[in-house]
Coordinates of C-alpha atoms and ligand atoms in Angstrom, one line a residue:
X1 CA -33.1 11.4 7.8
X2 CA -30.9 13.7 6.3
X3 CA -28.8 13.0 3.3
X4 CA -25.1 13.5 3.5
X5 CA -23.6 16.0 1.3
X6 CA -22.0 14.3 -1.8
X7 CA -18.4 15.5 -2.7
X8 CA -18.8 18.3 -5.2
X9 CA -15.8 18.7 -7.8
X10 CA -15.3 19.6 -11.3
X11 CA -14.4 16.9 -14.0
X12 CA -10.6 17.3 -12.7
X13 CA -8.3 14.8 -14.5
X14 CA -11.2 12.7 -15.4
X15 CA -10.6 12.2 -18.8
X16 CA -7.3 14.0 -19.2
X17 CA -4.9 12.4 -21.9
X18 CA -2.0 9.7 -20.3
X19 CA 1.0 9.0 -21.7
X20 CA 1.7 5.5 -21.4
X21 CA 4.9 4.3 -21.5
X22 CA 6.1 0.4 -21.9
X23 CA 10.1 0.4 -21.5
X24 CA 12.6 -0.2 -18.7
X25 CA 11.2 0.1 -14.9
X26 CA 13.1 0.5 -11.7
X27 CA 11.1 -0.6 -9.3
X28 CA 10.9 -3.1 -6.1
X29 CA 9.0 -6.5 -6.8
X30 CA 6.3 -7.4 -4.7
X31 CA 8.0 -9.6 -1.9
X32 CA 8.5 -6.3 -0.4
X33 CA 5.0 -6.4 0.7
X34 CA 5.9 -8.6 3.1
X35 CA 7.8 -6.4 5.1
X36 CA 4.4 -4.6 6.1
X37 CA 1.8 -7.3 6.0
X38 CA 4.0 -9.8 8.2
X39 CA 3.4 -6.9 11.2
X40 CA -0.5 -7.4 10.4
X41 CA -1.4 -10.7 10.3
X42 CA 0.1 -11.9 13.8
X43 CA -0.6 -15.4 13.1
X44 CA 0.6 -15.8 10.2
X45 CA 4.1 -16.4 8.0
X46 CA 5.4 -15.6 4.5
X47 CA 7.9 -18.3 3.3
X48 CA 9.5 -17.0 0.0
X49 CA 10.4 -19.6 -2.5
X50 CA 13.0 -17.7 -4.3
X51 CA 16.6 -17.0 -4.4
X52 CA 19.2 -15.7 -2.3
X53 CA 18.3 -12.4 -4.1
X54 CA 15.0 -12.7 -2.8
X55 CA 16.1 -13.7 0.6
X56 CA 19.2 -10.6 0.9
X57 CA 15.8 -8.5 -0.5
X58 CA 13.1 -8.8 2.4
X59 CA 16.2 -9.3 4.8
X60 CA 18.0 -5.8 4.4
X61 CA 14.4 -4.3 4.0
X62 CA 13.3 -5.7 7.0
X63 CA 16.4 -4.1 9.2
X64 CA 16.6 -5.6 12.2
X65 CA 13.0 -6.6 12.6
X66 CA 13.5 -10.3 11.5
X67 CA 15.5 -10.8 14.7
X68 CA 12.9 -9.6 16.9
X69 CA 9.1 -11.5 15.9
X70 CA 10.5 -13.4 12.7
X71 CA 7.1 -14.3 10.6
X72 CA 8.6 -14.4 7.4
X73 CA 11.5 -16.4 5.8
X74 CA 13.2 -17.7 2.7
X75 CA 13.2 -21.3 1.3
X76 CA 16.4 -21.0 -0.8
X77 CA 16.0 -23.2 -4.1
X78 CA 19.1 -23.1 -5.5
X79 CA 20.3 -24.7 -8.4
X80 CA 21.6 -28.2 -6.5
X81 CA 17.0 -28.2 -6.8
X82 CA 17.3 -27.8 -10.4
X83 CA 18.4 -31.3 -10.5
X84 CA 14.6 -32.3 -10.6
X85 CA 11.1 -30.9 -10.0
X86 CA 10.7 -33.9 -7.7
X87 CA 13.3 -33.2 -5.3
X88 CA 12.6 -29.0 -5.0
X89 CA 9.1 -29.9 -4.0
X90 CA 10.6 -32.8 -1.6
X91 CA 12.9 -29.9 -0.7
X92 CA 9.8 -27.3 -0.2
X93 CA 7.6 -29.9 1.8
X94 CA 10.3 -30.8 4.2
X95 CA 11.0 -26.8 5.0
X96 CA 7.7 -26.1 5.7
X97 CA 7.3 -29.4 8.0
X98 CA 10.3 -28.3 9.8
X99 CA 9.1 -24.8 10.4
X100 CA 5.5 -25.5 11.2
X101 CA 6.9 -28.2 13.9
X102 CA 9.3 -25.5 15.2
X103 CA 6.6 -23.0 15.3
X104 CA 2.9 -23.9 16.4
X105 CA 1.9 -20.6 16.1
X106 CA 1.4 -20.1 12.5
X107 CA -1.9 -20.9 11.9
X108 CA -1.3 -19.3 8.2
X109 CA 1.3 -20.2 6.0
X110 CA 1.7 -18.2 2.8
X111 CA 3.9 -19.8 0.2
X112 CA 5.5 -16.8 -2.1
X113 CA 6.8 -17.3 -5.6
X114 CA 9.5 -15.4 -7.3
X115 CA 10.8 -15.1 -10.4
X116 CA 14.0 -17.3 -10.5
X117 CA 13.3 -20.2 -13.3
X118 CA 13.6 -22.7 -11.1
X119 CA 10.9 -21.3 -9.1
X120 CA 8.5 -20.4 -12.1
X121 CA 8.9 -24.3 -12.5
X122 CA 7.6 -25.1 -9.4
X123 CA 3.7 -25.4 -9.1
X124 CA 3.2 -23.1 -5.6
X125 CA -0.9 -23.7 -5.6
X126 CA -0.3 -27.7 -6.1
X127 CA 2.3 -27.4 -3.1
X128 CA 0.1 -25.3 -1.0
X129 CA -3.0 -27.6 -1.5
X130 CA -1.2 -30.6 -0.9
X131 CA 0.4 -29.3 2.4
X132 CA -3.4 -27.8 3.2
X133 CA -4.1 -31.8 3.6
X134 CA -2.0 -32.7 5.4
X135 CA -2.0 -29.8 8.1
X136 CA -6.1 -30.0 7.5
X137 CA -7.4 -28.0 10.0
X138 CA -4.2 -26.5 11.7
X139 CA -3.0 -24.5 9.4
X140 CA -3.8 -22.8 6.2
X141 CA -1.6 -22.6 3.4
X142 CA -2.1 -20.3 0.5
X143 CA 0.2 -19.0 -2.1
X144 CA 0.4 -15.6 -4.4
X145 CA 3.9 -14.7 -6.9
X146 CA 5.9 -11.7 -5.4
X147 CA 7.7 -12.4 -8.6
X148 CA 9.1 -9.2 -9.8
X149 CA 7.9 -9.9 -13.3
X150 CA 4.4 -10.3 -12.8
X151 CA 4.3 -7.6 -9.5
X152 CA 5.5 -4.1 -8.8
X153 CA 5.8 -4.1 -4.8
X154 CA 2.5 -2.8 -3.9
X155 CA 0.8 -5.3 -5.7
X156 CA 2.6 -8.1 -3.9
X157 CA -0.3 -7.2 -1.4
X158 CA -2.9 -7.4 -4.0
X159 CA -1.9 -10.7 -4.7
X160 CA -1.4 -11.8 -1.1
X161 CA -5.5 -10.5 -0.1
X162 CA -6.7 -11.9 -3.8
X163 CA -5.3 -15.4 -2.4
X164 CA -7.4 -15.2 1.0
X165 CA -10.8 -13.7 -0.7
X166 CA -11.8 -17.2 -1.0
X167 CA -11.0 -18.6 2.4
X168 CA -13.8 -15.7 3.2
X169 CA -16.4 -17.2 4.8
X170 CA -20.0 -16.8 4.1
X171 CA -22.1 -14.0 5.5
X172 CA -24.9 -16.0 6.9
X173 CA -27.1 -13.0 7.7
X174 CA -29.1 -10.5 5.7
X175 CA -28.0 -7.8 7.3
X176 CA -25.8 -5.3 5.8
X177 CA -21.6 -4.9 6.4
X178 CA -18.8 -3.2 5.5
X179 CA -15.1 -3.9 5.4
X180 CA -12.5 -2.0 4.9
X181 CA -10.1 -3.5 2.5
X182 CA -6.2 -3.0 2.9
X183 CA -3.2 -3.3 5.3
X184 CA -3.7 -0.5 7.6
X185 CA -1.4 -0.2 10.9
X186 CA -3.4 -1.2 14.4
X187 CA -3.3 2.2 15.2
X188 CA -5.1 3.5 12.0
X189 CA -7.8 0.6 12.5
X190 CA -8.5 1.5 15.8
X191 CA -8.8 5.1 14.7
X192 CA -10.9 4.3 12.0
X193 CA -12.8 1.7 14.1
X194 CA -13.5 4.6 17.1
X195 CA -14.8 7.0 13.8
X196 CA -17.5 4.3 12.4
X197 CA -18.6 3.7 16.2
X198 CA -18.9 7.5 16.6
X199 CA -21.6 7.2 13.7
X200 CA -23.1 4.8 15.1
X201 CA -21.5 2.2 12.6
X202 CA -21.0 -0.9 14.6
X203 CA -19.0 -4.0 13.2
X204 CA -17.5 -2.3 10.6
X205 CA -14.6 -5.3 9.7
X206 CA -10.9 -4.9 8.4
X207 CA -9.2 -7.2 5.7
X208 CA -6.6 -8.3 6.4
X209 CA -7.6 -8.6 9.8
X210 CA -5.1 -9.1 13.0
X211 CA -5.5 -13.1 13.4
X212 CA -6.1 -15.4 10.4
X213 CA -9.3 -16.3 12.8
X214 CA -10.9 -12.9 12.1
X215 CA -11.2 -13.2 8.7
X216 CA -14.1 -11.3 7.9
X217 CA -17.8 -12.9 6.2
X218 CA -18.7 -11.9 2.7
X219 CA -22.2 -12.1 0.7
X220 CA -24.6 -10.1 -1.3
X221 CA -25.2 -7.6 1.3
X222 CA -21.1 -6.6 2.0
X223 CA -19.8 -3.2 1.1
X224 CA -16.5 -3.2 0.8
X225 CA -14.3 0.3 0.8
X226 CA -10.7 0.5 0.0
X227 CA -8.0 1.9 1.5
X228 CA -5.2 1.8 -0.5
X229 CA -5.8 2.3 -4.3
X230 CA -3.5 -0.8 -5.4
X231 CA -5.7 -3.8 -4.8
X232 CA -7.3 -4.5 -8.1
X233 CA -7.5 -7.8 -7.8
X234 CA -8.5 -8.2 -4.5
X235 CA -11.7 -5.9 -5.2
X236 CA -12.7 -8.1 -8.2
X237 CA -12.5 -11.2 -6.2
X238 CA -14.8 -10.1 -3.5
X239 CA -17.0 -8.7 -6.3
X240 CA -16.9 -12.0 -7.7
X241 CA -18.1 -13.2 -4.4
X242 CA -20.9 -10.9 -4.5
X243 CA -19.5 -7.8 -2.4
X244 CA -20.1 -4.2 -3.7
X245 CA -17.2 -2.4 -4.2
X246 CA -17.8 1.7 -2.5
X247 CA -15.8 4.2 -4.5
X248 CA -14.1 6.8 -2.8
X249 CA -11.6 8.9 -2.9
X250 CA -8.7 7.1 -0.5
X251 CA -8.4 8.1 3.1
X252 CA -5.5 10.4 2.7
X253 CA -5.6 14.2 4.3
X254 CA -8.2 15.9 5.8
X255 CA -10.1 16.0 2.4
X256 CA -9.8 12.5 1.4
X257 CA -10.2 11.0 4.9
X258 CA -13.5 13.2 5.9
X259 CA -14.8 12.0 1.7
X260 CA -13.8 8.4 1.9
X261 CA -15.6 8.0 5.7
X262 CA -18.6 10.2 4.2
X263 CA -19.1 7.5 1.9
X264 CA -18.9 4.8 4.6
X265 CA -21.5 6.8 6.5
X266 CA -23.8 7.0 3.4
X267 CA -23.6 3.4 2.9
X268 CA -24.9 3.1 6.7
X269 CA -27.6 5.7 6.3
X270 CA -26.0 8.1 9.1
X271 CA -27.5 11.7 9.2
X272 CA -25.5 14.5 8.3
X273 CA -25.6 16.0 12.0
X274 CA -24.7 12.5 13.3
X275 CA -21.6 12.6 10.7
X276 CA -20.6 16.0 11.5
X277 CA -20.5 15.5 15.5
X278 CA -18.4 12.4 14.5
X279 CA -15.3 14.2 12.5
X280 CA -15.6 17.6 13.3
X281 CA -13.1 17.9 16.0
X282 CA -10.6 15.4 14.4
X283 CA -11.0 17.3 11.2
X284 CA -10.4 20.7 12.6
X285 CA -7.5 19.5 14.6
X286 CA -6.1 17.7 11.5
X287 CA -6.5 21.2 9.6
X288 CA -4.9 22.7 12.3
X289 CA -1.5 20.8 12.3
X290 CA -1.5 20.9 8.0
X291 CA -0.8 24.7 8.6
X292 CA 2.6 24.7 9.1
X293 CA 3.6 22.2 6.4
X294 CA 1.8 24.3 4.2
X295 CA 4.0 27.1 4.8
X296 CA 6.9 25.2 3.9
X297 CA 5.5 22.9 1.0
X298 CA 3.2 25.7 -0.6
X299 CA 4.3 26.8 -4.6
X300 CA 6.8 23.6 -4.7
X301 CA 7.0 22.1 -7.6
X302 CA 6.7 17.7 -7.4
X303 CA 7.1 15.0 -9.8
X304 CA 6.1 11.1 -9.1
X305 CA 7.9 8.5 -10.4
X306 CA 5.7 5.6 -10.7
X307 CA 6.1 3.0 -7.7
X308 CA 3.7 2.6 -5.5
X309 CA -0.3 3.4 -7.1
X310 CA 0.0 6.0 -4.0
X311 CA 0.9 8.8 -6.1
X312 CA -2.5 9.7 -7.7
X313 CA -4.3 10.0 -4.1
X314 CA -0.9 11.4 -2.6
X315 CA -0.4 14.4 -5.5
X316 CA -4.4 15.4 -5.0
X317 CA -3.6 15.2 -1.2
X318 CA -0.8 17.5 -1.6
X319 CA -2.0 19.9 -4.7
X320 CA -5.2 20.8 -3.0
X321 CA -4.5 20.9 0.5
X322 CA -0.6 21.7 0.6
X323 CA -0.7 24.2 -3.0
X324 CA 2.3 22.1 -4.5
X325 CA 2.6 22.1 -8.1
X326 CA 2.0 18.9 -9.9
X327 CA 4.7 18.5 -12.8
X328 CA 4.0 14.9 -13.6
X329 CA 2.6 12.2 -11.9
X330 CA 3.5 8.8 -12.7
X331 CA 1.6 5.6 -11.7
X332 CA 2.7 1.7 -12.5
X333 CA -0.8 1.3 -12.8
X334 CA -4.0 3.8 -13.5
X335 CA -7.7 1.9 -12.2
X336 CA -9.6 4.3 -13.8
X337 CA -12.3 2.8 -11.6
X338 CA -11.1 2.8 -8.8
X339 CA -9.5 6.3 -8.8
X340 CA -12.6 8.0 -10.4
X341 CA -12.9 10.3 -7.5
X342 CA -8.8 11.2 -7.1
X343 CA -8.8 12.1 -11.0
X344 CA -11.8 14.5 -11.0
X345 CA -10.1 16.2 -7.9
X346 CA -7.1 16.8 -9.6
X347 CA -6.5 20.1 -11.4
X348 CA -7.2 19.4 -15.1
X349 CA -4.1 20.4 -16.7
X350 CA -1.7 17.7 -14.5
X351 CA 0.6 15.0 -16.6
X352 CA 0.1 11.9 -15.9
X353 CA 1.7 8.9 -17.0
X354 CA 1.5 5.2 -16.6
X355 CA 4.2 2.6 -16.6
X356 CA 7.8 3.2 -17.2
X357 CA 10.4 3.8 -19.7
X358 CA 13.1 5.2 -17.1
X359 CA 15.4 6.9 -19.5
X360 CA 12.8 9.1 -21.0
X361 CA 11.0 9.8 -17.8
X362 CA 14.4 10.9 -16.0
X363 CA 14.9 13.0 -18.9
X364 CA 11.3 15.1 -18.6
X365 CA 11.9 14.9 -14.6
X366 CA 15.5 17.2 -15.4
X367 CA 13.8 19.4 -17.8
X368 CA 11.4 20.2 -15.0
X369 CA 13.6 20.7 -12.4
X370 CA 11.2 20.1 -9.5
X371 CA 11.8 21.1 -6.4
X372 CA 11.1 17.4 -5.0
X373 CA 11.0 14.2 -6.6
X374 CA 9.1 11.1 -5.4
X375 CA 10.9 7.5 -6.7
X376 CA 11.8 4.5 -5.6
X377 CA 15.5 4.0 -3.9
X378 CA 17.2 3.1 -7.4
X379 CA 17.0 6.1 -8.8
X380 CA 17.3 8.5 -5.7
X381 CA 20.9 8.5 -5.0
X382 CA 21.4 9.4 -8.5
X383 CA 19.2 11.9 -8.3
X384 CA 20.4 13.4 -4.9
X385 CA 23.7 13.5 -6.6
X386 CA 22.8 15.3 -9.2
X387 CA 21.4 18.0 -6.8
X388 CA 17.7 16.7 -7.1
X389 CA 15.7 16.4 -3.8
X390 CA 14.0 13.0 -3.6
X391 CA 11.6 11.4 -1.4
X392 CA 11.6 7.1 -1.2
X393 CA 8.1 6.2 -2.3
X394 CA 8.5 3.2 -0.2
X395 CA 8.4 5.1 3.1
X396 CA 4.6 6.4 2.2
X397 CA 3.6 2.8 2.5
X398 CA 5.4 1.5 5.5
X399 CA 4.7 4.8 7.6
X400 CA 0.8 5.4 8.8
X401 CA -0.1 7.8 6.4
X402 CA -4.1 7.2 6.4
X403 CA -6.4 9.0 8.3
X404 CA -7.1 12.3 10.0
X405 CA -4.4 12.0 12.8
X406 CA -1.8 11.1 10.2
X407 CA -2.2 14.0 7.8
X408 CA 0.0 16.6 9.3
X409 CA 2.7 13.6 9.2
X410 CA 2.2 12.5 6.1
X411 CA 2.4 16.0 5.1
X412 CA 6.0 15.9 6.7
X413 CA 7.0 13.2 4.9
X414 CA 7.4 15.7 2.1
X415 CA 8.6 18.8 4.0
X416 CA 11.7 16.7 5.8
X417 CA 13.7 16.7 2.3
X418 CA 13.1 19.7 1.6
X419 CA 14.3 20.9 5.2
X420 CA 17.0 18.9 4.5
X421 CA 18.6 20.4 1.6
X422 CA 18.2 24.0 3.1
X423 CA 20.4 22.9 5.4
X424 CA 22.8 21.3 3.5
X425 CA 22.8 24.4 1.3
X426 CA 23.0 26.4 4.1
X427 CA 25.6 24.7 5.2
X428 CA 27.8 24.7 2.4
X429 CA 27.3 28.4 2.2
X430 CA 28.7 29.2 5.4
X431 CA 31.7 26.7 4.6
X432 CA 32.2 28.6 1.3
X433 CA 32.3 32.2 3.2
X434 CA 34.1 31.1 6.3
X435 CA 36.8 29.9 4.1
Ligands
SF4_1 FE1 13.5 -12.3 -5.9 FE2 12.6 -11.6 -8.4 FE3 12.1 -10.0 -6.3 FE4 14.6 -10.3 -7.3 S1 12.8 -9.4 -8.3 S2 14.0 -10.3 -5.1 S3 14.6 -12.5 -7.8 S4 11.3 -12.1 -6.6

């Protein structure tokens, strides 16, 4: 058999300097999560215990889509609860009874923390084990914090897949497996899914999967890959259940996609011919439709506010196969780990920073004067207004993104903005000479 071709790069960003920065942030918490995870799990609902902050959050976030398929909701504690301890769990146990006797569906209820005190107060994993007895069986109920001081909004997802790891149950075969860690759309799973099979790769699992039934078996002899670079915590919990983590770079762009399902293919032994029949057509046709947002995005100039843990991925993505100029990229959170492959990709002389201190990051990201600015909603419209084009960081997660039939969008997903103020300018150019 013949071995596939490892990735070849140069050390990159690998051990480049980061400037780390502890001040003021301005970014969502990590109930926003739930906005794409409640479209995943079909059986399952988020109840927030918060506020009506935290309720006015996930509900203008979520647009209309909570009156369509509701799964998610808000169990207001407000401060009549703060009268006892007693009566907000009284409060909490009678919410949920109502809800899971209204709704027999959910056959997973996760309870999600916030930061209001009252809330902190509240013991969320006591409440979801005692209402785990008495819906034994029928339901499970979990809990993780979407609490805006322990998570930036992309972690809310790390903590909501780190709660389920242990419900995992055990692989009670030798044989080896591999599951693909990470919210993806259906339609990027069953992409993915048709790729692995093309290789010969059968039973290759997702977490989270579609039903809480599906939950996927873990032992000694799982691989696990991720998709999305912001699960931390999820990856050391299946490690400490005896998974091996796969590095890779993350499935974004031709490059990172055809690298990160390389690796998968490794893992499963799958010849280099067998692997090449697989992508080649998907790759080429990917390449094809990159083209033309290359023209456009080509010698720009970005910078990344940190939101997501996309950026990393998302500025090699674009730097290497769109030719955009890195000016600084900015990350909540660097797994050095995790993102061994994305820094050695990158070219060595990008700035990267880690964690916030807003004032003193806007300041460098004038001083630049990029041509396009990736940050979260906050500090946009500020931006925009002072004549800065900005992308929201929050549309990269809720839009597929991954995979070789997403590229050429994802690619778009930074052109648009830029189309957009050329027009605007154009615009106001022909005002200015037709009056
Ligand atoms: Fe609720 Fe805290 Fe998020 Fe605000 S930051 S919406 S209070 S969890």
């Amino acid at each position: 058999m013949n071995a596939v071709i490892p990735i070849q790069s140069d050390a990159g960003c690998t051990d480049a300097p980061v400037l780390r920065e502890r001040g003021q942030r301005e970014v969502f918490c990590g109930l926003t999560g739930i906005i794409w995870m409640h479209r995943k799990i079909q059986d399952a609902f988020f109840l927030v215990v918060g506020s009506r902050t935290c309720a006015h959050l996930i509900q203008s976030a979520a647009g209309v889509m909570i009156f369509a398929e509701p799964r998610f909701g808000t169990a207001i504690i407000d401060e009549r609860d703060l009268a006892g301890i007693a009566d907000a769990n009284e409060e909490l146990d009678r919410v949920v009874r109502q809800l899971l006797s209204r709704r027999p569906d959910i056959k997973m209820l996760f309870l999600v923390g916030s930061c209001p005190s009252e809330v902190i107060k509240l013991d969320l994993s006591r409440a979801a084990s005692r209402l785990s007895r008495e819906y034994l069986n029928k339901v499970r109920i979990l809990n993780y914090s979407g609490s805006g001081i322990e998570t930036t909004f992309t972690q809310g997802e790390d903590a909501c897949l780190a709660s389920l790891v242990p419900e995992l149950p055990v692989a009670d075969t030798d044989e080896a497996s591999l599951v693909v860690v990470g919210c993806l759309p259906d339609v990027v799973e069953d992409q993915f899914s048709r790729m692995f099979s093309a290789m010969g790769m059968e039973g290759v699992q997702f977490f989270p999967p579609r039903s809480s039934r599906s939950l996927p078996a873990v032992g000694p002899n799982t691989r696990f890959m991720l998709a999305q670079p912001f699960l931390g915590e999820t990856a050391r919990a299946l490690t400490e259940r005896g998974a091996t983590h796969l590095a890779a770079p993350f499935p974004f762009g031709v490059e990172g996609t055809t690298e990160w399902l390389r690796i998968a293919a490794n893992s499963a032994g799958v010849s280099a011919e067998r692997f090449e029949q697989a992508t080649r057509l998907s790759r080429e046709r990917a390449q094809r439709a990159l083209e033309r947002h290359r023209a456009r995005l080509e010698g720009k100039r970005i910078f990344f506010f940190p939101d997501s843990q996309l950026e990393i991925p998302l500025a090699r993505f674009l730097s290497r196969e769109l030719g955009m100029t890195l000016t600084e990229v900015g990350t909540p959170y660097l797994h050095r780990e995790h993102l061994k492959h994305e820094l050695a990709m990158l070219p060595s002389n990008t700035v990267l920073s880690e964690g916030q201190d807003v004032d003193k990051q806007l300041d460098r990201c004038r001083a630049q004067a990029p041509d396009l600015v990736v940050c979260g909603l906050g500090l946009a419209n500020p931006l925009e207004a002072e004549g800065i084009t900005t992308k929201w960081a929050i549309e990269l997660v809720f839009s597929p993104v991954h995979g070789y039939e997403q590229s050429a969008d994802l690619a778009e997903l930074f052109a648009r903005p830029l189309l957009r103020r050329e027009k605007i300018s154009r615009d106001h150019a022909q005002e200015v000479t037709c009056s």
